[in-house]
XYZ file of C-alpha atoms in Angstrom:
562
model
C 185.623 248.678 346.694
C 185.328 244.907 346.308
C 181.366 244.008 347.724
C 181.225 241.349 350.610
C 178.082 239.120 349.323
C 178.266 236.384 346.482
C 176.603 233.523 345.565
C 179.971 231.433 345.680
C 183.278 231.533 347.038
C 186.144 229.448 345.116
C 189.515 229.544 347.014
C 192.243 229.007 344.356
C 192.819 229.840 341.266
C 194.200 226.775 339.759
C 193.639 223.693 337.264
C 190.725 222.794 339.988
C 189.777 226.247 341.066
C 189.736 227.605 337.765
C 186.778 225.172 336.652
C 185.043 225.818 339.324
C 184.521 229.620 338.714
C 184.133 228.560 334.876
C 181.241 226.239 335.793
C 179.712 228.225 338.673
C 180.020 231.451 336.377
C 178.280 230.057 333.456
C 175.366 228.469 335.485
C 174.743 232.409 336.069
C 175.960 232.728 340.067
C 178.366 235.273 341.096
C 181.324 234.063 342.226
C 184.397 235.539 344.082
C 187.593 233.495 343.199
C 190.465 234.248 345.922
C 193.995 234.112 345.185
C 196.658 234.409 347.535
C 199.614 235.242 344.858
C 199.260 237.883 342.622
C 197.903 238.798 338.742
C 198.696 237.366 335.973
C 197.125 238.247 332.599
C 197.759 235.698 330.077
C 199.974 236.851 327.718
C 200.879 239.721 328.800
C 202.871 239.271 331.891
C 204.679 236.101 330.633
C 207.995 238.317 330.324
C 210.877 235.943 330.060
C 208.414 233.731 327.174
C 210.678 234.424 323.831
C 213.728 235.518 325.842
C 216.803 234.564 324.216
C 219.732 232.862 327.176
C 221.995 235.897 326.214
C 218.767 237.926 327.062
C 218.514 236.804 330.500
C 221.026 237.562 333.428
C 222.043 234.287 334.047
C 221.682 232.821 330.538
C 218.671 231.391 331.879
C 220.145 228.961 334.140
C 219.099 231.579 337.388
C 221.352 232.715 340.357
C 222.557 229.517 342.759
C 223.185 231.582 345.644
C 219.674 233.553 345.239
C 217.846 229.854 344.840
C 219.756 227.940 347.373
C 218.651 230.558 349.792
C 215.196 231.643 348.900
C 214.096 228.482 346.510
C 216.105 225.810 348.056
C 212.756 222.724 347.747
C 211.410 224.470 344.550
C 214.773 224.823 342.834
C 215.304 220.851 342.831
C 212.911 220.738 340.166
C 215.832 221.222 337.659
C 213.802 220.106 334.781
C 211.391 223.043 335.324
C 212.310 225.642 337.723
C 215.088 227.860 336.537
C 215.468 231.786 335.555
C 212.673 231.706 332.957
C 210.206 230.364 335.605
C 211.119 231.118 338.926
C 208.237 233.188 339.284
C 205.616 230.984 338.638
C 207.364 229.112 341.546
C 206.962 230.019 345.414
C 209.591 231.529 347.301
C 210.138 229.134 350.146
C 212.300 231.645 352.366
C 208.957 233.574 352.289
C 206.339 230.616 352.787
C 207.788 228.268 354.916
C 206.352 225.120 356.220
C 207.485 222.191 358.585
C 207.727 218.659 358.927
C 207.744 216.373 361.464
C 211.480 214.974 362.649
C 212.623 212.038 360.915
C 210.286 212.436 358.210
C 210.602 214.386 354.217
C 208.428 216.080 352.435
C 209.212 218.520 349.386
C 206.076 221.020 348.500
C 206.034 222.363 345.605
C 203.696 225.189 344.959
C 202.588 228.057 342.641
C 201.495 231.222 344.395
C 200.285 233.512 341.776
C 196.748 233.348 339.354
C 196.604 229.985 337.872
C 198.447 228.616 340.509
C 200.139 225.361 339.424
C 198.350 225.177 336.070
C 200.964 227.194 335.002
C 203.726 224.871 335.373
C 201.940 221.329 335.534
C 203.235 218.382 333.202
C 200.134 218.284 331.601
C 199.139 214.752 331.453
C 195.860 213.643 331.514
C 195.215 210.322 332.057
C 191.402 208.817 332.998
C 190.742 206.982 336.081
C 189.833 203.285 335.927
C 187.215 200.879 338.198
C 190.598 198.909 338.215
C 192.053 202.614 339.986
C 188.458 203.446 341.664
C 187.690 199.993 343.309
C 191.205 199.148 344.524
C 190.365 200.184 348.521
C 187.094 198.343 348.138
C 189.338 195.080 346.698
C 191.810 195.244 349.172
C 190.659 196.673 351.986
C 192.996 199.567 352.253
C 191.629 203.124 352.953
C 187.779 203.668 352.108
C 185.952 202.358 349.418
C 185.535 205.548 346.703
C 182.095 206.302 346.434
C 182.288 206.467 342.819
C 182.931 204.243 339.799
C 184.546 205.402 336.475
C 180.773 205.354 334.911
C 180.163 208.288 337.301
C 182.971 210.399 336.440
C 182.819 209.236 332.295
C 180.785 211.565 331.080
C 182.550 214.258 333.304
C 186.065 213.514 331.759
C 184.202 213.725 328.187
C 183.530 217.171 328.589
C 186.477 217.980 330.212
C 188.449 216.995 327.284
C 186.406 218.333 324.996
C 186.708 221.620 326.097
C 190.673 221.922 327.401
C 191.626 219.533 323.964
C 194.007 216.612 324.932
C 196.102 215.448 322.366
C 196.440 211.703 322.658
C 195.084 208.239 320.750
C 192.298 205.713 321.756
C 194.584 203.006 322.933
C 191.942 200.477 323.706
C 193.520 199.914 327.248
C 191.276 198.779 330.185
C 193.711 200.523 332.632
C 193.303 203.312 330.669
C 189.915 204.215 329.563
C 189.506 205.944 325.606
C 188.532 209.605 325.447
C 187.526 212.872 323.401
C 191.347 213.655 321.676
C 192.759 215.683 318.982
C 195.151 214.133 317.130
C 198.682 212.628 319.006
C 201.968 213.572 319.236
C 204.393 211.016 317.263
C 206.166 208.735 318.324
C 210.074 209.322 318.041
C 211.950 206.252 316.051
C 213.780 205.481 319.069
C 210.641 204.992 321.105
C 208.776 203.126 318.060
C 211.794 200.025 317.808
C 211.273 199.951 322.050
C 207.719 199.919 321.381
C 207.910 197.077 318.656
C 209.843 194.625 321.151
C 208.424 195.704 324.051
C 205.321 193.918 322.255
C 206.387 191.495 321.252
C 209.113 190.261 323.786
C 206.707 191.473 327.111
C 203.041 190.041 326.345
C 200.516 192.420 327.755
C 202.777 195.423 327.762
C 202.807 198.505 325.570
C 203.767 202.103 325.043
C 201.813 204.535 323.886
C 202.260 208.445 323.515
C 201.513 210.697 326.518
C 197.727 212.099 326.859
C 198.744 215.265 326.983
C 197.112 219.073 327.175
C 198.818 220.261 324.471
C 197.287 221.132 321.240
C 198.071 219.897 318.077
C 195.600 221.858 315.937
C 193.365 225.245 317.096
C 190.908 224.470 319.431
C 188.537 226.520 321.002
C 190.169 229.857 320.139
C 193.790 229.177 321.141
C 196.528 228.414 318.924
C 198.241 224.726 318.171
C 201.649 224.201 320.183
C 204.816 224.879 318.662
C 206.807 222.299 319.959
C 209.039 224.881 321.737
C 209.124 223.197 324.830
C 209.126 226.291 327.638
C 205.811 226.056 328.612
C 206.421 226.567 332.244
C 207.397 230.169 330.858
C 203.963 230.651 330.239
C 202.462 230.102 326.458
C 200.687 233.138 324.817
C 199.319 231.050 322.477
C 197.314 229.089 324.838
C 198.729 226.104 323.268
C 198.344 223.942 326.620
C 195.740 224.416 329.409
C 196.271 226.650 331.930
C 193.544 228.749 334.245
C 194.508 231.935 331.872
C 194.254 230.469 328.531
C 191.180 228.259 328.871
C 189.196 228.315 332.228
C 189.464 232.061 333.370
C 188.274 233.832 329.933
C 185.443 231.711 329.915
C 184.656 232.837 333.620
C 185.108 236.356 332.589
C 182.812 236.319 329.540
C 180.151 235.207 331.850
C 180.507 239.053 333.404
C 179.485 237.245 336.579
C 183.575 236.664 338.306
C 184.909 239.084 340.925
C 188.840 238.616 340.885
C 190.554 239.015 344.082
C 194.590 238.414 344.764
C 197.421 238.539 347.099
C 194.958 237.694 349.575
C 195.171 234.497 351.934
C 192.072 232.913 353.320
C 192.672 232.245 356.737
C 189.402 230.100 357.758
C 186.400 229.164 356.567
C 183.418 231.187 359.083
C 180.596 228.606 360.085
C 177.521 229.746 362.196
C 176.391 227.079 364.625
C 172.366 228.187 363.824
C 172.277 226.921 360.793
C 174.857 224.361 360.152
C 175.975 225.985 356.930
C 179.144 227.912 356.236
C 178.464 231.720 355.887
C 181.452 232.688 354.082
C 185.471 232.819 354.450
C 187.907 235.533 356.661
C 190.743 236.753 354.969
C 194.127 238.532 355.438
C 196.210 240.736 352.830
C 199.177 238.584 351.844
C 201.113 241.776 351.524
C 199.311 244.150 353.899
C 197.829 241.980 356.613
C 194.237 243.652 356.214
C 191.848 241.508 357.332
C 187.982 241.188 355.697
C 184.984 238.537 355.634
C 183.249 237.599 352.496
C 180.292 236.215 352.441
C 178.197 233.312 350.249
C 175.927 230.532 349.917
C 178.031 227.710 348.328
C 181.964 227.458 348.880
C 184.750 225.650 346.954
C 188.017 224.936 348.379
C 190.560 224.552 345.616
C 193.535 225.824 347.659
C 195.890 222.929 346.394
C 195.900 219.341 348.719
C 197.528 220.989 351.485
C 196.623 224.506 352.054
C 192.776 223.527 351.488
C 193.079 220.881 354.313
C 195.069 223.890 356.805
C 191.936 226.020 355.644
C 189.377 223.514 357.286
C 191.930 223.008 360.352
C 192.262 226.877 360.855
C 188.704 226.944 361.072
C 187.712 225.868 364.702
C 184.441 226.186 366.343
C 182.826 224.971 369.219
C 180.900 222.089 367.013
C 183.969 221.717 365.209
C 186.884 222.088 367.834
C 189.081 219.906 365.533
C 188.885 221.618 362.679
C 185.758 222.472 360.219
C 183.600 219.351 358.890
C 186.296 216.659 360.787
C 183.300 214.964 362.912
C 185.261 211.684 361.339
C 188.542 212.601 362.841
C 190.472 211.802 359.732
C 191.000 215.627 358.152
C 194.436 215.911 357.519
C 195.198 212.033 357.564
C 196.690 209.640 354.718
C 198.446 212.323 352.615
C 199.779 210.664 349.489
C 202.020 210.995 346.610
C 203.111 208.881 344.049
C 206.291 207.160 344.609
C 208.633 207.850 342.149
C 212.398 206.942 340.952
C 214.682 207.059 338.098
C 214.094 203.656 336.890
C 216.608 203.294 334.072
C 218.413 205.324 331.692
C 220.246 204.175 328.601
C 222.031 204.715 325.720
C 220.084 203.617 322.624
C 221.314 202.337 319.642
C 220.049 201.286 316.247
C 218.697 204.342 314.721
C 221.401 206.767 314.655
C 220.402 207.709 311.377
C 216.800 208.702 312.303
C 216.233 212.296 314.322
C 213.200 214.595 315.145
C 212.046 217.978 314.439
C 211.267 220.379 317.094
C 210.748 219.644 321.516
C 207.704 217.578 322.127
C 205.742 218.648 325.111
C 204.870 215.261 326.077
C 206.032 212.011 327.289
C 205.100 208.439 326.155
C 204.120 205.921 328.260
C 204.429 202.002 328.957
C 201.044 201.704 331.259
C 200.369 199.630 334.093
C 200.633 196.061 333.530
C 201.226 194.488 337.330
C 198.366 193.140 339.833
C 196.083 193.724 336.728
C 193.404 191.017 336.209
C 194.691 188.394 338.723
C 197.726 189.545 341.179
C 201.067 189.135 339.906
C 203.775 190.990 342.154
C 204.770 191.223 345.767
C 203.084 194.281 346.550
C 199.481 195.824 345.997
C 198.267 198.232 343.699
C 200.990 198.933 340.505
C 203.019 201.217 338.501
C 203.681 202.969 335.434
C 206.358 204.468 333.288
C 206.732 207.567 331.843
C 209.578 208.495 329.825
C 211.208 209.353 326.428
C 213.884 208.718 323.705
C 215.939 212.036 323.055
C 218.842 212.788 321.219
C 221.774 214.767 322.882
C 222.517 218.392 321.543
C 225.315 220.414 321.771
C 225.385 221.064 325.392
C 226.983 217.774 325.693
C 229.928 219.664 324.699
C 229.870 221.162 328.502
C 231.087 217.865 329.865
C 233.092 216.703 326.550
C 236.405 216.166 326.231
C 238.341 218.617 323.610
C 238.384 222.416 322.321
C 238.379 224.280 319.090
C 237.179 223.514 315.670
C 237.796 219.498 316.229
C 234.781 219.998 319.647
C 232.635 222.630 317.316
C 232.132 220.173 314.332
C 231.762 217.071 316.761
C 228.945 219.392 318.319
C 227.729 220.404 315.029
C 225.702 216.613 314.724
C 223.381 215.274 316.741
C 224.734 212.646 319.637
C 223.961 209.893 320.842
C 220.035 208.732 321.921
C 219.197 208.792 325.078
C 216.059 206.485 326.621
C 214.783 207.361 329.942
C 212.235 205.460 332.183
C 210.848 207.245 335.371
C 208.123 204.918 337.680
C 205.213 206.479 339.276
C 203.819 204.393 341.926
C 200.907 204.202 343.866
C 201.093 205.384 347.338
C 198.792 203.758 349.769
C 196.871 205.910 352.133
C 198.607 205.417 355.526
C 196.695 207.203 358.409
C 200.221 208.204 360.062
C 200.887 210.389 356.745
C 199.158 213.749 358.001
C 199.116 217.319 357.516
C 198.550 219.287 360.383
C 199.270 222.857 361.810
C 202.295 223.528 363.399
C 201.873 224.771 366.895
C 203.952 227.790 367.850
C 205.680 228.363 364.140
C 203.950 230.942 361.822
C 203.863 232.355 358.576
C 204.586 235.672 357.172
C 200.432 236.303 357.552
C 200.971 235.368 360.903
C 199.183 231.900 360.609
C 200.202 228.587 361.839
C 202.702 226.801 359.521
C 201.657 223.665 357.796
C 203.138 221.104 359.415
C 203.747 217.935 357.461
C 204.263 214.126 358.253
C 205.244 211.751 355.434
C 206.686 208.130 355.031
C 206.463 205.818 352.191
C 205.618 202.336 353.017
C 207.476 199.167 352.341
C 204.724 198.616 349.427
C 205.712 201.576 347.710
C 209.875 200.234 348.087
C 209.012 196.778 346.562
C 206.873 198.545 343.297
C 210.181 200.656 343.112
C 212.772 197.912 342.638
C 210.050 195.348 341.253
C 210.176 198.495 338.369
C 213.949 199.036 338.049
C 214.446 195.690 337.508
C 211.538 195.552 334.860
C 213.116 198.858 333.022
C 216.212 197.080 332.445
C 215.341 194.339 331.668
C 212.611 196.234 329.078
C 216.000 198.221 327.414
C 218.108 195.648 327.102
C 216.080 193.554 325.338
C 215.648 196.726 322.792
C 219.322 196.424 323.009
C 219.880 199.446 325.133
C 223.061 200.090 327.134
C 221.982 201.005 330.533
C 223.954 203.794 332.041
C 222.086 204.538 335.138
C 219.029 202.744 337.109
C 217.247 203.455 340.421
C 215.050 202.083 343.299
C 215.543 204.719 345.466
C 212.273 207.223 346.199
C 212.444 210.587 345.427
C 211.208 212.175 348.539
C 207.761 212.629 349.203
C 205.971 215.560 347.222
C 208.409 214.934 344.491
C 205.921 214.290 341.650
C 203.976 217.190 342.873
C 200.709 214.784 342.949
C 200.233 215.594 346.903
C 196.443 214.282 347.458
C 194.324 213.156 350.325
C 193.468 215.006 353.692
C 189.668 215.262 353.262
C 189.069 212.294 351.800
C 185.866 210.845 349.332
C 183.690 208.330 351.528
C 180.508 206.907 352.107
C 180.465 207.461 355.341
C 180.792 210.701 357.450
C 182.550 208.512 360.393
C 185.615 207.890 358.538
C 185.703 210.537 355.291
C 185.244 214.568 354.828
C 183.405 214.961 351.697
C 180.472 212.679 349.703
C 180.386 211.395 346.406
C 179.621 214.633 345.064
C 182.617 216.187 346.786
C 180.158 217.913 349.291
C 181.201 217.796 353.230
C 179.085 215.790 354.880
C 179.323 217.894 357.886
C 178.691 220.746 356.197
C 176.919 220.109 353.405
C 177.550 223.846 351.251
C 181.490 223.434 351.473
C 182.696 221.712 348.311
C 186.661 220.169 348.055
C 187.451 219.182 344.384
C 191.168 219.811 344.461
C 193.685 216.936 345.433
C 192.397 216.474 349.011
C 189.515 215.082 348.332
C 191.577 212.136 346.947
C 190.904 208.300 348.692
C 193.327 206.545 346.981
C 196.251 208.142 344.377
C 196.184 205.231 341.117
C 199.650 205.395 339.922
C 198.459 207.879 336.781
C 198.564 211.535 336.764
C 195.450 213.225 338.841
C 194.788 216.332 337.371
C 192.132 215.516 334.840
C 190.227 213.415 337.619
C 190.132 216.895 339.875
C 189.063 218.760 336.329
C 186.116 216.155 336.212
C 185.096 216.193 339.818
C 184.878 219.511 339.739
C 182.573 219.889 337.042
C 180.362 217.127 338.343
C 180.411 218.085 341.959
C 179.188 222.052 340.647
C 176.636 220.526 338.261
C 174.966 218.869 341.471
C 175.911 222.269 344.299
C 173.907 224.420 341.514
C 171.216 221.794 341.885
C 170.696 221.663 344.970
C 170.950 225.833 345.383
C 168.118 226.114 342.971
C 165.541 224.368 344.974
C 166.809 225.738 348.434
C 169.038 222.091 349.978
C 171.965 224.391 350.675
């Protein structure tokens, strides 16, 4: 029998919630961590990990039928999703959600413990002021309460302890941290590099910042370049909530594990202006139960945390819990993205590459950076990579027999992709909400979803096809393929915003410790609590405000403020 009285509650299991029950753990509270999918041990129940294609009923590739009727939004993410995988991926036939007529938005989501940090990309890029002052400069959104100065010594010992592999670039956009040593460069990617250079002043590429390790770090073993991470890695080569956060939780003997259960609202008593604890239902069973606790964290993901507070009505909070401000729910955002350009690339045919790196590089941002030089605010960066093609090319080559097997037997052609993340600017209109009369399987409203990207975000997108051609070319590159079109919202799986950072409680949810102001003992440190989305990967910047905003919630319990 599971007891009913912590000293913290962390909802999620995640790359967010998982830090959270590390810190709070190891500051010596006892925390319950809720998580609505079920267990998995590290290791252990990664069963399709060194499965062989022959191995697997579908040679890996899964069942179309199966996923365009129970994964039909997860299963677009081709690069990722597939037989190995699928169950680190939601079923959507059994979690649906809704959006608003007229309007797209694909959610991805991992329902199971370690949520998404099983299947994330990985990269970990720091904030800049450049990235934190941009509302302030512009005017857009709410000024972040917080400078990279706050959050610096946060991402230090972030990195320290999860082990990003990566260099010190010396980029202002992209501020130097704690690495182990890089992933190389590919020769394809170090002749774009060398005219990129020197043909584009002020532009660069540099390898990916990426959560992989190149050497043993704290216990786990070095990546081995396999490239099926998403499978799960039982060497704990890349940072998930089982390899890193979760056995340093445990150690502490102070985390109560609980799964397959949903939390359907957050309880707050009216006497004392404090949340008392969280009401939950069985996601298999429907059994309902209330757990209770001084401090909470909301790590449910961007858009489940923000249904949590919604859910959570009261007569000082008809609304929705801490939305005095009226803006809970408003200015979702995710980074625009688009297939830039791909090309064929020629000049070092001769040159190859042992083994699948895990990472990407990247050319960084480079427009409206020191004085404004585009037609549109904010800016944009590539990520990408120079591959060669293997033998599945043979599935779309011409010929058969021995003359296709030897042609098969070398290496083709290199490949050079660039993909644009851009950032999205917080629009009011782009909302989450909860859906009225449609429910879910727990018998809770569906999230209900409004999303449009802006004409800003359309003119970064072709202002960065026509920069990644022009880039390629000049590196003589054939282009093949090139793109301004968005992918549809929740694409890059970056979804933040909803209970926004602020100074002020009139227009924001949370403080510049990530505490609500309405209620001051309910923490968000997952993607809601986003003002503004940079155009670089956010996951490291949750990591960071997580520790930071527990380091200061500990604080404040120990001398009675919450």
């Amino acid at each position: 029998m599971i007891n009913s009285d912590y000293d913290a509650i962390v909802v999620g299991s995640g790359i967010s919630g998982g830090w959270a029950a590390k810190e709070l753990t190891e500051k010596g509270l006892k925390v319950l961590m809720i998580e609505r999918g079920p267990m998995i041990e590290h290791g252990r129940d990664y069963n399709t990990e060194f499965k062989a294609p022959w191995e697997m009923q579908f040679h890996g590739i899964g069942d179309a039928e199966k996923y365009a009727d129970e994964y039909p939004v997860q299963s677009k993410k081709k690069m990722f999703f597939n037989e190995y995988s699928e169950k680190h991926w939601v079923n959507d036939k059994e979690n649906p959600y809704a959006t608003e007529e007229g309007t797209e938005f694909e959610w991805y989501r991992g329902y199971q413990m370690g949520g998404k940090s099983l299947i994330w990309g990985r990269q970990c890029w720091r904030w800049s002021d450049l990235d934190f002052s941009a509302n302030h400069e512009d005017g857009i959104g709410v000024d972040w309460p917080i400078r990279y100065e706050d959050l610096k010594p946060w991402y230090d010992y972030v990195e320290e302890f999860i082990g990003v592999a990566g260099n010190n670039d010396g980029l202002d956009v992209l501020p130097d941290g704690k690495y182990l040593p890089p992933f190389e460069l590919r020769a394809a990617e170090k002749k774009f590099k060398e005219v990129l250079e020197s043909d584009f002043p002020g532009r660069t590429l540099i390898s990916g910042r990426t959560a992989n390790i190149t050497q043993p770090h704290n216990g786990r073993g070095q990546c081995q370049k396999r490239l099926v991470c998403n499978r799960g890695c039982s060497f704990g080569a890349y940072f998930s909530t089982q390899s890193s956060t979760l056995p340093a939780a445990r150690a502490t003997g102070n985390l109560t594990l609980l799964t397959e259960t949903v939390v359907e609202s957050v309880v707050y008593d009216e006497k004392t202006g404090r949340a008392s604890g969280v009401k939950t239902v069985g996601a298999n069973n429907g059994v309902r139960q209330e757990f209770n606790a001084d401090v909470i964290f909301l790590n449910a993901g961007t858009i489940n945390t923000v249904g949590i507070l919604l859910r959570s009505k009261s007569i000082s909070f008809p609304n929705g819990l801490a939305n005095s401000s009226g803006v809970l729910g408003h200015y979702l955002m995710d980074h625009a993205s688009a297939t830039s350009a791909v090309a064929l690339f020629n000049g070092v045919d001769d040159r190859g590459y042992i083994g699948n790196r895990p990472n990407t590089v990247i050319v960084p941002r480079y427009r409206n950076v020191g004085s404004s030089d585009a037609p549109f605010k904010r800016g944009y960066h590539f990520q990408g990579a120079a591959s060669r093609q293997g033998w599945r090319r043979g599935a779309r080559t011409a010929g058969v027999g021995k003359q296709l097997k030897e042609a098969l037997a070398n290496q083709g052609s290199w490949t050079f992709f660039l993909g644009v993340f851009a950032e999205c600017l917080p629009y009011r209109e782009n909302k989450i909400s909860i859906h009225p009369t449609a429910k879910d399987p727990q018998g809770l409203p569906q999230m209900n979803i409004s999303f449009r990207y802006g004409e800003n975000e359309y003119a970064a997108l072709r202002d960065a096809e026509t920069e990644a051609r022009k880039m390629l070319e000049a590196a003589g590159a054939k282009i093949i393929m090139s793109s301004s079109e968005p992918d549809p919202g929740g694409s890059s799986i970056h979804e933040m915003g909803g209970a926004r950072m602020g100074h002020d409680k009139r227009d924001s949810v949370v403080n510049k410790f990530n505490q609500c102001h309405d209620v001051p003992n309910i923490f968000i440190t997952d993607g809601a609590c986003m003002s503004s989305t940079a155009c670089q990967n956010p996951s490291l910047t949750y990591m960071a405000l997580t520790a930071r905003a527990v380091d200061y919630a500990v604080g404040k319990l120990k001398v009675g403020d919450l």
